[in-house]
mmCIF file of C-alpha atoms in Angstrom:
data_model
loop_
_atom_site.group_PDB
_atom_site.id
_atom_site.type_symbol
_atom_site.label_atom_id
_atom_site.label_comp_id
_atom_site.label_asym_id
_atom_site.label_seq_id
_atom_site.Cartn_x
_atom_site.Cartn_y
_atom_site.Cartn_z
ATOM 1 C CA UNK A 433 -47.425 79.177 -36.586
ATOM 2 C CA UNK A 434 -46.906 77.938 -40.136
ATOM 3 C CA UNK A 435 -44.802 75.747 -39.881
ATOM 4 C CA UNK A 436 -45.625 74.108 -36.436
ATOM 5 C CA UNK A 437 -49.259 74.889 -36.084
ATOM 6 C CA UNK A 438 -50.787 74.203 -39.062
ATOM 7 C CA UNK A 439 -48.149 72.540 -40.963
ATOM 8 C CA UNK A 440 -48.205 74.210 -44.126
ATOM 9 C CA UNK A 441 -44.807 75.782 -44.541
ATOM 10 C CA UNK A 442 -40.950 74.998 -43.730
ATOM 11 C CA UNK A 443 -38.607 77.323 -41.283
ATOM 12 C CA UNK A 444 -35.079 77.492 -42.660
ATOM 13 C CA UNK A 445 -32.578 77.536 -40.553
ATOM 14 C CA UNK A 446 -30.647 81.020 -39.924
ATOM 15 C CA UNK A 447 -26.614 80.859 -39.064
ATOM 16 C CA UNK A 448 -25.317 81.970 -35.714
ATOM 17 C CA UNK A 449 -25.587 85.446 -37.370
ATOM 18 C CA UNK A 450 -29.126 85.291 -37.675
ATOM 19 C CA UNK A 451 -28.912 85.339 -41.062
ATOM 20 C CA UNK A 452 -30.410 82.345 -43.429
ATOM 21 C CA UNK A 453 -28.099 81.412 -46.021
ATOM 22 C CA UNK A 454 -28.584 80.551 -50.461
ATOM 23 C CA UNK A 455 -27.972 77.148 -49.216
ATOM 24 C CA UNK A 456 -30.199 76.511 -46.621
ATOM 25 C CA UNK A 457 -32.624 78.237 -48.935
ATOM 26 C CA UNK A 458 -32.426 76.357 -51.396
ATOM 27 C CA UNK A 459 -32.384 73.450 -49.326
ATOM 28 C CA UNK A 460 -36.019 74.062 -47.941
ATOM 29 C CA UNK A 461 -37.121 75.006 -51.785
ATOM 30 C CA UNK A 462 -35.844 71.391 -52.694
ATOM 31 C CA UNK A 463 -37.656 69.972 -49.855
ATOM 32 C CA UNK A 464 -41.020 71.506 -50.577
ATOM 33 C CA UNK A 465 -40.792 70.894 -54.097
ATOM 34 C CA UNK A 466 -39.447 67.621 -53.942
ATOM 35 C CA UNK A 467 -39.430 66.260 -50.676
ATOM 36 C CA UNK A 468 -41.716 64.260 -48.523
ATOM 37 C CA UNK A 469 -42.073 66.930 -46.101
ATOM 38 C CA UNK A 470 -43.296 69.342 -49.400
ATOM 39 C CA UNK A 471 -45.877 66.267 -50.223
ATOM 40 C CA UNK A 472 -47.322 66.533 -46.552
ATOM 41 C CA UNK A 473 -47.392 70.842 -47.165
ATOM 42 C CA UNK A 474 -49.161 69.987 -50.306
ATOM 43 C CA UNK A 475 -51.578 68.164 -49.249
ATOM 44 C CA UNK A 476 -52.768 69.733 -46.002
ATOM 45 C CA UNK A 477 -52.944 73.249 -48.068
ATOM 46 C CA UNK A 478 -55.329 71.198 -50.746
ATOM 47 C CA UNK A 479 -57.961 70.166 -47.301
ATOM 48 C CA UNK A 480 -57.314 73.879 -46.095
ATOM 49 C CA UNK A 481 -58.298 75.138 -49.571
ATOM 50 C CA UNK A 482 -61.302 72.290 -49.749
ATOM 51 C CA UNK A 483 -62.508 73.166 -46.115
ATOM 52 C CA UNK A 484 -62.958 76.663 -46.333
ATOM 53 C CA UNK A 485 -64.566 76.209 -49.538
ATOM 54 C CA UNK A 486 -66.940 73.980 -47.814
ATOM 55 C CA UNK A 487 -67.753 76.692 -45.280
ATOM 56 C CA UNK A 488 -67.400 79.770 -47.729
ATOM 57 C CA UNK A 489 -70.109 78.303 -50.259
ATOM 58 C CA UNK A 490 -73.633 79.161 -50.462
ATOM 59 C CA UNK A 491 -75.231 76.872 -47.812
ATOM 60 C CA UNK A 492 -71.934 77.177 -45.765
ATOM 61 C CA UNK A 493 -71.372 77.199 -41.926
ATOM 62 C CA UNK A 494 -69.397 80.999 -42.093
ATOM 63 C CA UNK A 495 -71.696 82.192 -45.103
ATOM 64 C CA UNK A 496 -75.079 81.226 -42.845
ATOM 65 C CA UNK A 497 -73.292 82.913 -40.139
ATOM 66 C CA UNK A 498 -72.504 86.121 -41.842
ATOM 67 C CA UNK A 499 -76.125 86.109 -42.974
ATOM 68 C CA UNK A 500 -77.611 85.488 -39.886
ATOM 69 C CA UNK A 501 -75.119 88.698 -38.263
ATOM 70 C CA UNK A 502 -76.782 90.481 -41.239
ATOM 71 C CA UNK A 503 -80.308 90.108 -40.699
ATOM 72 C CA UNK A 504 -80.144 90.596 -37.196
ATOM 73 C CA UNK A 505 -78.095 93.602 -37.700
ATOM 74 C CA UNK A 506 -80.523 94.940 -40.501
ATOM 75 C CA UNK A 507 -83.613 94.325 -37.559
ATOM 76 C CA UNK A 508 -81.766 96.178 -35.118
ATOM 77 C CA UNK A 509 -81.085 99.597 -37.135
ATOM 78 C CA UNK A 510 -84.640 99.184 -38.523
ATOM 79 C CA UNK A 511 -86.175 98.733 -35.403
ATOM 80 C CA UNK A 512 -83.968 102.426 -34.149
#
């Protein structure tokens, strides 16, 4: 899901044993540190991050939603 879906992560590779080797470790540290691939990581995590502060803030889409949930929530167990 990470690394497919929403493209923020790398899947090593594991051997024939199932097992993923120092090397191939490393390799995918390299490549998100250093690597194009790690750029591209980077940057969709930074509009993640942006977007859900977006819709986290005050007069955001999930914060008016939560509200709204609230108040109707508050009517109903007043209203029992």
């Amino acid at each position: 899901m990470l690394s497919e879906g929403i493209k923020v992560a790398m899947r090593p590779k594991a051997n024939e044993n199932g097992v993923v080797g120092r090397l191939e470790i490393a390799k995918v540290v390299k490549g998100l540190m250093e690597g194009e691939v790690g750029k591209g990581v980077r940057s969709r995590m930074r509009d993640l991050k942006d977007a859900a502060a977006k819709v986290l803030s005050e007069d955001g889409s999930s914060t008016k939603a939560l509200t709204e949930l609230a108040t109707k929530l508050k009517k109903k167990v007043s209203n029992n």
